[in-house]
JSON list of C-alpha atoms in Angstrom, two decimals:
[
{"chain": "A", "resi": 386, "resn": "UNK", "atom": "CA", "xyz": [6.02, 21.19, -29.96]},
{"chain": "A", "resi": 387, "resn": "UNK", "atom": "CA", "xyz": [5.16, 24.60, -30.48]},
{"chain": "A", "resi": 388, "resn": "UNK", "atom": "CA", "xyz": [7.05, 27.60, -30.60]},
{"chain": "A", "resi": 389, "resn": "UNK", "atom": "CA", "xyz": [5.72, 30.86, -28.24]},
{"chain": "A", "resi": 390, "resn": "UNK", "atom": "CA", "xyz": [7.24, 34.19, -29.08]},
{"chain": "A", "resi": 391, "resn": "UNK", "atom": "CA", "xyz": [6.29, 37.48, -28.35]},
{"chain": "A", "resi": 392, "resn": "UNK", "atom": "CA", "xyz": [5.11, 39.78, -31.28]},
{"chain": "A", "resi": 393, "resn": "UNK", "atom": "CA", "xyz": [7.35, 42.03, -32.93]},
{"chain": "A", "resi": 394, "resn": "UNK", "atom": "CA", "xyz": [11.00, 41.73, -31.14]},
{"chain": "A", "resi": 395, "resn": "UNK", "atom": "CA", "xyz": [10.94, 37.98, -31.93]},
{"chain": "A", "resi": 396, "resn": "UNK", "atom": "CA", "xyz": [12.08, 36.94, -28.50]},
{"chain": "A", "resi": 397, "resn": "UNK", "atom": "CA", "xyz": [11.44, 33.05, -27.49]},
{"chain": "A", "resi": 398, "resn": "UNK", "atom": "CA", "xyz": [9.18, 32.57, -24.92]},
{"chain": "A", "resi": 399, "resn": "UNK", "atom": "CA", "xyz": [9.65, 28.55, -23.93]},
{"chain": "A", "resi": 400, "resn": "UNK", "atom": "CA", "xyz": [12.17, 26.91, -25.85]},
{"chain": "A", "resi": 401, "resn": "UNK", "atom": "CA", "xyz": [10.82, 23.18, -27.84]},
{"chain": "A", "resi": 402, "resn": "UNK", "atom": "CA", "xyz": [13.60, 21.38, -27.25]},
{"chain": "A", "resi": 403, "resn": "UNK", "atom": "CA", "xyz": [12.66, 21.64, -22.98]},
{"chain": "A", "resi": 404, "resn": "UNK", "atom": "CA", "xyz": [9.40, 21.63, -23.49]},
{"chain": "A", "resi": 405, "resn": "UNK", "atom": "CA", "xyz": [9.73, 18.42, -25.21]},
{"chain": "A", "resi": 406, "resn": "UNK", "atom": "CA", "xyz": [11.52, 16.27, -22.70]},
{"chain": "A", "resi": 407, "resn": "UNK", "atom": "CA", "xyz": [8.85, 18.03, -20.38]},
{"chain": "A", "resi": 408, "resn": "UNK", "atom": "CA", "xyz": [5.75, 16.70, -21.95]},
{"chain": "A", "resi": 409, "resn": "UNK", "atom": "CA", "xyz": [7.90, 13.29, -22.56]},
{"chain": "A", "resi": 410, "resn": "UNK", "atom": "CA", "xyz": [8.81, 12.67, -19.35]},
{"chain": "A", "resi": 411, "resn": "UNK", "atom": "CA", "xyz": [6.85, 9.88, -17.02]},
{"chain": "A", "resi": 412, "resn": "UNK", "atom": "CA", "xyz": [4.33, 11.59, -14.58]},
{"chain": "A", "resi": 413, "resn": "UNK", "atom": "CA", "xyz": [5.32, 10.92, -10.57]},
{"chain": "A", "resi": 414, "resn": "UNK", "atom": "CA", "xyz": [2.35, 9.16, -9.97]},
{"chain": "A", "resi": 415, "resn": "UNK", "atom": "CA", "xyz": [3.29, 6.77, -13.30]},
{"chain": "A", "resi": 416, "resn": "UNK", "atom": "CA", "xyz": [6.73, 6.95, -11.89]},
{"chain": "A", "resi": 417, "resn": "UNK", "atom": "CA", "xyz": [5.93, 5.64, -8.33]},
{"chain": "A", "resi": 418, "resn": "UNK", "atom": "CA", "xyz": [3.42, 2.63, -10.04]},
{"chain": "A", "resi": 419, "resn": "UNK", "atom": "CA", "xyz": [6.58, 1.75, -12.05]},
{"chain": "A", "resi": 420, "resn": "UNK", "atom": "CA", "xyz": [8.05, 1.32, -8.67]},
{"chain": "A", "resi": 421, "resn": "UNK", "atom": "CA", "xyz": [6.06, -0.55, -7.01]},
{"chain": "A", "resi": 422, "resn": "UNK", "atom": "CA", "xyz": [5.40, -2.99, -10.55]},
{"chain": "A", "resi": 423, "resn": "UNK", "atom": "CA", "xyz": [9.00, -3.23, -10.56]},
{"chain": "A", "resi": 424, "resn": "UNK", "atom": "CA", "xyz": [9.63, -4.41, -6.45]},
{"chain": "A", "resi": 425, "resn": "UNK", "atom": "CA", "xyz": [6.59, -5.97, -6.08]},
{"chain": "A", "resi": 426, "resn": "UNK", "atom": "CA", "xyz": [6.45, -8.60, -9.34]},
{"chain": "A", "resi": 427, "resn": "UNK", "atom": "CA", "xyz": [10.37, -9.71, -9.20]},
{"chain": "A", "resi": 428, "resn": "UNK", "atom": "CA", "xyz": [9.61, -11.95, -6.23]},
{"chain": "A", "resi": 429, "resn": "UNK", "atom": "CA", "xyz": [7.08, -14.70, -6.25]},
{"chain": "A", "resi": 430, "resn": "UNK", "atom": "CA", "xyz": [8.24, -14.98, -2.98]},
{"chain": "A", "resi": 431, "resn": "UNK", "atom": "CA", "xyz": [5.44, -13.75, -0.48]},
{"chain": "A", "resi": 432, "resn": "UNK", "atom": "CA", "xyz": [6.89, -12.21, 1.91]},
{"chain": "A", "resi": 433, "resn": "UNK", "atom": "CA", "xyz": [9.42, -10.83, 0.22]},
{"chain": "A", "resi": 434, "resn": "UNK", "atom": "CA", "xyz": [6.24, -9.49, -2.31]},
{"chain": "A", "resi": 435, "resn": "UNK", "atom": "CA", "xyz": [5.06, -7.98, 1.36]},
{"chain": "A", "resi": 436, "resn": "UNK", "atom": "CA", "xyz": [8.31, -6.65, 2.53]},
{"chain": "A", "resi": 437, "resn": "UNK", "atom": "CA", "xyz": [9.13, -5.51, -1.17]},
{"chain": "A", "resi": 438, "resn": "UNK", "atom": "CA", "xyz": [5.77, -3.65, -0.90]},
{"chain": "A", "resi": 439, "resn": "UNK", "atom": "CA", "xyz": [5.65, -1.43, 2.39]},
{"chain": "A", "resi": 440, "resn": "UNK", "atom": "CA", "xyz": [8.94, -0.59, 1.86]},
{"chain": "A", "resi": 441, "resn": "UNK", "atom": "CA", "xyz": [7.73, 1.27, -1.62]},
{"chain": "A", "resi": 442, "resn": "UNK", "atom": "CA", "xyz": [4.75, 2.46, 0.03]},
{"chain": "A", "resi": 443, "resn": "UNK", "atom": "CA", "xyz": [6.37, 4.73, 2.20]},
{"chain": "A", "resi": 444, "resn": "UNK", "atom": "CA", "xyz": [9.44, 5.44, 0.55]},
{"chain": "A", "resi": 445, "resn": "UNK", "atom": "CA", "xyz": [7.67, 6.10, -2.93]},
{"chain": "A", "resi": 446, "resn": "UNK", "atom": "CA", "xyz": [5.42, 9.00, -1.04]},
{"chain": "A", "resi": 447, "resn": "UNK", "atom": "CA", "xyz": [7.60, 9.88, 1.99]},
{"chain": "A", "resi": 448, "resn": "UNK", "atom": "CA", "xyz": [4.93, 8.24, 4.12]},
{"chain": "A", "resi": 449, "resn": "UNK", "atom": "CA", "xyz": [6.05, 7.94, 7.95]},
{"chain": "A", "resi": 450, "resn": "UNK", "atom": "CA", "xyz": [5.05, 4.21, 8.38]},
{"chain": "A", "resi": 451, "resn": "UNK", "atom": "CA", "xyz": [3.08, 1.50, 7.09]},
{"chain": "A", "resi": 452, "resn": "UNK", "atom": "CA", "xyz": [1.17, -1.65, 7.95]},
{"chain": "A", "resi": 453, "resn": "UNK", "atom": "CA", "xyz": [0.54, -4.56, 5.35]},
{"chain": "A", "resi": 454, "resn": "UNK", "atom": "CA", "xyz": [-2.60, -6.89, 6.75]},
{"chain": "A", "resi": 455, "resn": "UNK", "atom": "CA", "xyz": [-3.50, -9.43, 5.57]},
{"chain": "A", "resi": 456, "resn": "UNK", "atom": "CA", "xyz": [-7.02, -11.16, 5.47]},
{"chain": "A", "resi": 457, "resn": "UNK", "atom": "CA", "xyz": [-8.75, -14.71, 6.36]},
{"chain": "A", "resi": 458, "resn": "UNK", "atom": "CA", "xyz": [-11.94, -14.59, 5.10]},
{"chain": "A", "resi": 459, "resn": "UNK", "atom": "CA", "xyz": [-12.55, -18.23, 7.00]},
{"chain": "A", "resi": 460, "resn": "UNK", "atom": "CA", "xyz": [-12.46, -16.35, 10.76]},
{"chain": "A", "resi": 461, "resn": "UNK", "atom": "CA", "xyz": [-12.65, -12.88, 9.03]},
{"chain": "A", "resi": 462, "resn": "UNK", "atom": "CA", "xyz": [-10.34, -11.31, 11.40]},
{"chain": "A", "resi": 463, "resn": "UNK", "atom": "CA", "xyz": [-6.76, -9.36, 9.49]},
{"chain": "A", "resi": 464, "resn": "UNK", "atom": "CA", "xyz": [-3.17, -10.19, 10.59]},
{"chain": "A", "resi": 465, "resn": "UNK", "atom": "CA", "xyz": [-0.20, -7.56, 9.97]},
{"chain": "A", "resi": 466, "resn": "UNK", "atom": "CA", "xyz": [1.71, -9.61, 7.58]},
{"chain": "A", "resi": 467, "resn": "UNK", "atom": "CA", "xyz": [4.50, -7.12, 7.05]},
{"chain": "A", "resi": 468, "resn": "UNK", "atom": "CA", "xyz": [5.46, -3.12, 8.75]},
{"chain": "A", "resi": 469, "resn": "UNK", "atom": "CA", "xyz": [7.23, -0.22, 7.90]},
{"chain": "A", "resi": 470, "resn": "UNK", "atom": "CA", "xyz": [7.60, 1.53, 10.90]},
{"chain": "A", "resi": 471, "resn": "UNK", "atom": "CA", "xyz": [5.10, 0.75, 13.54]},
{"chain": "A", "resi": 472, "resn": "UNK", "atom": "CA", "xyz": [5.61, 1.51, 16.34]},
{"chain": "A", "resi": 473, "resn": "UNK", "atom": "CA", "xyz": [5.76, -1.05, 19.09]},
{"chain": "A", "resi": 474, "resn": "UNK", "atom": "CA", "xyz": [2.17, -1.81, 20.80]},
{"chain": "A", "resi": 475, "resn": "UNK", "atom": "CA", "xyz": [0.37, -0.54, 17.59]},
{"chain": "A", "resi": 476, "resn": "UNK", "atom": "CA", "xyz": [1.88, -3.99, 15.83]},
{"chain": "A", "resi": 477, "resn": "UNK", "atom": "CA", "xyz": [1.22, -5.55, 19.34]},
{"chain": "A", "resi": 478, "resn": "UNK", "atom": "CA", "xyz": [-2.32, -4.12, 19.46]},
{"chain": "A", "resi": 479, "resn": "UNK", "atom": "CA", "xyz": [-3.57, -5.15, 15.78]},
{"chain": "A", "resi": 480, "resn": "UNK", "atom": "CA", "xyz": [-0.86, -8.37, 15.36]},
{"chain": "A", "resi": 481, "resn": "UNK", "atom": "CA", "xyz": [-4.18, -9.94, 15.05]},
{"chain": "A", "resi": 482, "resn": "UNK", "atom": "CA", "xyz": [-8.10, -8.67, 15.35]},
{"chain": "A", "resi": 483, "resn": "UNK", "atom": "CA", "xyz": [-11.52, -9.52, 13.85]},
{"chain": "A", "resi": 484, "resn": "UNK", "atom": "CA", "xyz": [-13.29, -6.94, 10.35]},
{"chain": "A", "resi": 485, "resn": "UNK", "atom": "CA", "xyz": [-16.22, -7.25, 12.81]},
{"chain": "A", "resi": 486, "resn": "UNK", "atom": "CA", "xyz": [-15.99, -3.82, 14.22]},
{"chain": "A", "resi": 487, "resn": "UNK", "atom": "CA", "xyz": [-13.03, -2.27, 13.29]},
{"chain": "A", "resi": 488, "resn": "UNK", "atom": "CA", "xyz": [-12.71, 1.15, 12.25]},
{"chain": "A", "resi": 489, "resn": "UNK", "atom": "CA", "xyz": [-11.63, 0.96, 8.70]},
{"chain": "A", "resi": 490, "resn": "UNK", "atom": "CA", "xyz": [-14.45, -2.11, 8.24]},
{"chain": "A", "resi": 491, "resn": "UNK", "atom": "CA", "xyz": [-15.52, -1.32, 4.82]},
{"chain": "A", "resi": 492, "resn": "UNK", "atom": "CA", "xyz": [-11.73, -0.79, 3.44]},
{"chain": "A", "resi": 493, "resn": "UNK", "atom": "CA", "xyz": [-12.26, -4.19, 3.44]},
{"chain": "A", "resi": 494, "resn": "UNK", "atom": "CA", "xyz": [-16.38, -5.32, 3.07]},
{"chain": "A", "resi": 495, "resn": "UNK", "atom": "CA", "xyz": [-16.32, -2.60, 0.16]},
{"chain": "A", "resi": 496, "resn": "UNK", "atom": "CA", "xyz": [-13.48, -2.40, -1.31]},
{"chain": "A", "resi": 497, "resn": "UNK", "atom": "CA", "xyz": [-13.29, 0.87, -0.32]},
{"chain": "A", "resi": 498, "resn": "UNK", "atom": "CA", "xyz": [-10.73, 3.88, -0.06]},
{"chain": "A", "resi": 499, "resn": "UNK", "atom": "CA", "xyz": [-10.62, 5.43, 3.47]},
{"chain": "A", "resi": 500, "resn": "UNK", "atom": "CA", "xyz": [-9.34, 9.20, 4.94]},
{"chain": "A", "resi": 501, "resn": "UNK", "atom": "CA", "xyz": [-8.39, 9.72, 8.65]},
{"chain": "A", "resi": 502, "resn": "UNK", "atom": "CA", "xyz": [-8.10, 13.50, 9.23]},
{"chain": "A", "resi": 503, "resn": "UNK", "atom": "CA", "xyz": [-5.61, 12.33, 11.89]},
{"chain": "A", "resi": 504, "resn": "UNK", "atom": "CA", "xyz": [-4.30, 9.57, 13.81]},
{"chain": "A", "resi": 505, "resn": "UNK", "atom": "CA", "xyz": [-6.31, 11.66, 16.59]},
{"chain": "A", "resi": 506, "resn": "UNK", "atom": "CA", "xyz": [-9.46, 10.32, 14.82]},
{"chain": "A", "resi": 507, "resn": "UNK", "atom": "CA", "xyz": [-9.32, 7.03, 15.71]},
{"chain": "A", "resi": 508, "resn": "UNK", "atom": "CA", "xyz": [-10.17, 6.00, 19.21]},
{"chain": "A", "resi": 509, "resn": "UNK", "atom": "CA", "xyz": [-7.94, 2.79, 19.32]},
{"chain": "A", "resi": 510, "resn": "UNK", "atom": "CA", "xyz": [-4.59, 4.72, 18.34]},
{"chain": "A", "resi": 511, "resn": "UNK", "atom": "CA", "xyz": [-5.74, 7.69, 21.51]},
{"chain": "A", "resi": 512, "resn": "UNK", "atom": "CA", "xyz": [-6.03, 4.63, 22.98]},
{"chain": "A", "resi": 513, "resn": "UNK", "atom": "CA", "xyz": [-2.37, 4.00, 22.28]},
{"chain": "A", "resi": 514, "resn": "UNK", "atom": "CA", "xyz": [-1.09, 7.53, 22.50]},
{"chain": "A", "resi": 515, "resn": "UNK", "atom": "CA", "xyz": [-0.52, 7.44, 19.03]},
{"chain": "A", "resi": 516, "resn": "UNK", "atom": "CA", "xyz": [-0.83, 11.28, 18.46]},
{"chain": "A", "resi": 517, "resn": "UNK", "atom": "CA", "xyz": [1.54, 12.19, 21.54]},
{"chain": "A", "resi": 518, "resn": "UNK", "atom": "CA", "xyz": [4.13, 9.23, 20.65]},
{"chain": "A", "resi": 519, "resn": "UNK", "atom": "CA", "xyz": [3.95, 10.46, 16.51]},
{"chain": "A", "resi": 520, "resn": "UNK", "atom": "CA", "xyz": [3.40, 14.43, 16.37]},
{"chain": "A", "resi": 521, "resn": "UNK", "atom": "CA", "xyz": [5.23, 14.19, 13.47]},
{"chain": "A", "resi": 522, "resn": "UNK", "atom": "CA", "xyz": [2.72, 11.02, 11.49]},
{"chain": "A", "resi": 523, "resn": "UNK", "atom": "CA", "xyz": [0.02, 13.20, 9.79]},
{"chain": "A", "resi": 524, "resn": "UNK", "atom": "CA", "xyz": [-3.70, 11.96, 8.35]},
{"chain": "A", "resi": 525, "resn": "UNK", "atom": "CA", "xyz": [-3.97, 8.19, 8.11]},
{"chain": "A", "resi": 526, "resn": "UNK", "atom": "CA", "xyz": [-4.94, 6.05, 4.99]},
{"chain": "A", "resi": 527, "resn": "UNK", "atom": "CA", "xyz": [-6.25, 2.99, 4.10]},
{"chain": "A", "resi": 528, "resn": "UNK", "atom": "CA", "xyz": [-6.13, 1.29, 0.57]},
{"chain": "A", "resi": 529, "resn": "UNK", "atom": "CA", "xyz": [-7.43, -2.11, 0.22]},
{"chain": "A", "resi": 530, "resn": "UNK", "atom": "CA", "xyz": [-5.08, -4.55, -1.39]},
{"chain": "A", "resi": 531, "resn": "UNK", "atom": "CA", "xyz": [-7.59, -6.64, -4.61]},
{"chain": "A", "resi": 532, "resn": "UNK", "atom": "CA", "xyz": [-6.69, -8.84, -6.95]},
{"chain": "A", "resi": 533, "resn": "UNK", "atom": "CA", "xyz": [-9.92, -10.28, -8.84]},
{"chain": "A", "resi": 534, "resn": "UNK", "atom": "CA", "xyz": [-12.73, -8.25, -7.24]},
{"chain": "A", "resi": 535, "resn": "UNK", "atom": "CA", "xyz": [-11.37, -10.21, -4.44]},
{"chain": "A", "resi": 536, "resn": "UNK", "atom": "CA", "xyz": [-9.41, -8.30, -0.82]},
{"chain": "A", "resi": 537, "resn": "UNK", "atom": "CA", "xyz": [-6.81, -10.13, -0.03]},
{"chain": "A", "resi": 538, "resn": "UNK", "atom": "CA", "xyz": [-6.20, -7.00, 2.95]},
{"chain": "A", "resi": 539, "resn": "UNK", "atom": "CA", "xyz": [-5.43, -3.56, 3.44]},
{"chain": "A", "resi": 540, "resn": "UNK", "atom": "CA", "xyz": [-2.80, -1.28, 3.98]},
{"chain": "A", "resi": 541, "resn": "UNK", "atom": "CA", "xyz": [-3.27, 1.59, 7.02]},
{"chain": "A", "resi": 542, "resn": "UNK", "atom": "CA", "xyz": [-0.06, 4.26, 5.91]},
{"chain": "A", "resi": 543, "resn": "UNK", "atom": "CA", "xyz": [0.07, 7.63, 8.19]},
{"chain": "A", "resi": 544, "resn": "UNK", "atom": "CA", "xyz": [1.96, 10.91, 5.80]},
{"chain": "A", "resi": 545, "resn": "UNK", "atom": "CA", "xyz": [4.73, 13.03, 7.27]},
{"chain": "A", "resi": 546, "resn": "UNK", "atom": "CA", "xyz": [3.55, 16.44, 8.42]},
{"chain": "A", "resi": 547, "resn": "UNK", "atom": "CA", "xyz": [3.61, 19.22, 7.49]},
{"chain": "A", "resi": 548, "resn": "UNK", "atom": "CA", "xyz": [2.63, 16.97, 4.21]},
{"chain": "A", "resi": 549, "resn": "UNK", "atom": "CA", "xyz": [-1.26, 15.24, 4.00]},
{"chain": "A", "resi": 550, "resn": "UNK", "atom": "CA", "xyz": [-2.21, 12.98, 1.32]},
{"chain": "A", "resi": 551, "resn": "UNK", "atom": "CA", "xyz": [-4.61, 14.89, -1.24]},
{"chain": "A", "resi": 552, "resn": "UNK", "atom": "CA", "xyz": [-7.41, 13.35, -3.57]},
{"chain": "A", "resi": 553, "resn": "UNK", "atom": "CA", "xyz": [-4.21, 12.30, -6.03]},
{"chain": "A", "resi": 554, "resn": "UNK", "atom": "CA", "xyz": [-2.22, 10.75, -3.21]},
{"chain": "A", "resi": 555, "resn": "UNK", "atom": "CA", "xyz": [-6.40, 8.20, -2.90]},
{"chain": "A", "resi": 556, "resn": "UNK", "atom": "CA", "xyz": [-5.76, 7.55, -6.73]},
{"chain": "A", "resi": 557, "resn": "UNK", "atom": "CA", "xyz": [-2.33, 6.11, -6.63]},
{"chain": "A", "resi": 558, "resn": "UNK", "atom": "CA", "xyz": [-2.15, 4.30, -3.57]},
{"chain": "A", "resi": 559, "resn": "UNK", "atom": "CA", "xyz": [-5.60, 2.73, -5.30]},
{"chain": "A", "resi": 560, "resn": "UNK", "atom": "CA", "xyz": [-3.05, 1.97, -7.92]},
{"chain": "A", "resi": 561, "resn": "UNK", "atom": "CA", "xyz": [-1.01, 0.72, -5.26]},
{"chain": "A", "resi": 562, "resn": "UNK", "atom": "CA", "xyz": [-3.39, -1.81, -3.72]},
{"chain": "A", "resi": 563, "resn": "UNK", "atom": "CA", "xyz": [-3.88, -2.89, -7.40]},
{"chain": "A", "resi": 564, "resn": "UNK", "atom": "CA", "xyz": [-0.52, -3.58, -7.83]},
{"chain": "A", "resi": 565, "resn": "UNK", "atom": "CA", "xyz": [0.60, -5.47, -3.84]},
{"chain": "A", "resi": 566, "resn": "UNK", "atom": "CA", "xyz": [-3.09, -7.26, -4.32]},
{"chain": "A", "resi": 567, "resn": "UNK", "atom": "CA", "xyz": [-2.10, -8.83, -7.70]},
{"chain": "A", "resi": 568, "resn": "UNK", "atom": "CA", "xyz": [1.53, -9.51, -6.40]},
{"chain": "A", "resi": 569, "resn": "UNK", "atom": "CA", "xyz": [0.12, -11.26, -2.94]},
{"chain": "A", "resi": 570, "resn": "UNK", "atom": "CA", "xyz": [-2.24, -13.47, -5.71]},
{"chain": "A", "resi": 571, "resn": "UNK", "atom": "CA", "xyz": [0.21, -14.64, -7.58]},
{"chain": "A", "resi": 572, "resn": "UNK", "atom": "CA", "xyz": [3.28, -15.40, -4.80]},
{"chain": "A", "resi": 573, "resn": "UNK", "atom": "CA", "xyz": [0.06, -16.80, -3.73]},
{"chain": "A", "resi": 574, "resn": "UNK", "atom": "CA", "xyz": [-0.48, -19.31, -6.68]},
{"chain": "A", "resi": 575, "resn": "UNK", "atom": "CA", "xyz": [2.80, -19.86, -6.52]},
{"chain": "A", "resi": 576, "resn": "UNK", "atom": "CA", "xyz": [2.88, -21.82, -2.83]},
{"chain": "A", "resi": 577, "resn": "UNK", "atom": "CA", "xyz": [0.03, -23.92, -4.01]},
{"chain": "A", "resi": 578, "resn": "UNK", "atom": "CA", "xyz": [1.78, -24.92, -7.21]},
{"chain": "A", "resi": 579, "resn": "UNK", "atom": "CA", "xyz": [5.02, -26.02, -5.26]},
{"chain": "A", "resi": 580, "resn": "UNK", "atom": "CA", "xyz": [2.77, -27.93, -3.02]},
{"chain": "A", "resi": 581, "resn": "UNK", "atom": "CA", "xyz": [1.51, -29.60, -5.62]},
{"chain": "A", "resi": 582, "resn": "UNK", "atom": "CA", "xyz": [4.74, -30.36, -7.46]},
{"chain": "A", "resi": 583, "resn": "UNK", "atom": "CA", "xyz": [5.77, -32.62, -3.63]},
{"chain": "A", "resi": 584, "resn": "UNK", "atom": "CA", "xyz": [2.95, -33.87, -2.51]},
{"chain": "A", "resi": 585, "resn": "UNK", "atom": "CA", "xyz": [0.36, -36.54, -3.91]},
{"chain": "A", "resi": 586, "resn": "UNK", "atom": "CA", "xyz": [-3.31, -34.86, -5.10]},
{"chain": "A", "resi": 587, "resn": "UNK", "atom": "CA", "xyz": [-5.50, -37.48, -3.69]},
{"chain": "A", "resi": 588, "resn": "UNK", "atom": "CA", "xyz": [-3.71, -38.86, -0.02]},
{"chain": "A", "resi": 589, "resn": "UNK", "atom": "CA", "xyz": [-1.39, -35.25, 0.59]},
{"chain": "A", "resi": 590, "resn": "UNK", "atom": "CA", "xyz": [1.49, -37.51, 1.75]},
{"chain": "A", "resi": 591, "resn": "UNK", "atom": "CA", "xyz": [4.63, -36.07, -0.06]},
{"chain": "A", "resi": 592, "resn": "UNK", "atom": "CA", "xyz": [5.59, -38.21, -3.25]},
{"chain": "A", "resi": 593, "resn": "UNK", "atom": "CA", "xyz": [9.15, -39.18, -3.65]},
{"chain": "A", "resi": 594, "resn": "UNK", "atom": "CA", "xyz": [9.93, -35.45, -4.91]}
]
C-alpha cells in the first residue's frame, strides 16, 4: 500500500498499515454470501437447510421478514416451506397457490429477480391489509432459488424501514438464492439416496436394511 503525504511538510495523510487492513477485509456482500454458505452447507436435511436459509436471509441485511416457497412443477404451484417474521394471515393466504396469475410469476418462469416498491403495490397484500398491519415494512423483493439452471423455488423478502433494497441488494440476494437453490438440490439428492438405500430398486418395497 502507498503512503500519501502532503508535499513539503512530511505529514502522512494515510497510514499504510491501516490501509492494508482495510483492503484485505472482505466486502460486506462477500461476508454475507459466506454466512449463507456456512448456514446451508453444513447439513443435508432439507428442513434445516430451509430454516437456516430463512434466518440468515433476514439477519444478513436486517430485513423485516421472509418466506421461502418450493416449486412443485407437476402441479405448477408454490408451497410455503419456511418463513421468518410473516404474519399468520399472510402465511395462510400463501400456504399453497398456483404460479399462473401469481404477481411474481416471471420470477418462476424466467428466474428473474423482481423488486416491488411497497407491499401496497401488490393487490393481495392490500386485501390482507399488510401495509396497515406492518407499517415498518419497506419494499418487497422476490428472488428465484436456482440450481443447474432450474428454479426450485422462490424467496420473498421484505425490507425494514427506513432501509430499502438497492441494486447491490438485488445482486446479493440473487447470489444468496443460488446458494440456497444449490443446498436444496443437494438435500433432495441426499433424500433420494437414502430412499434407494432402504428400498428395493425394482419393487420399491423396503429391504431388510
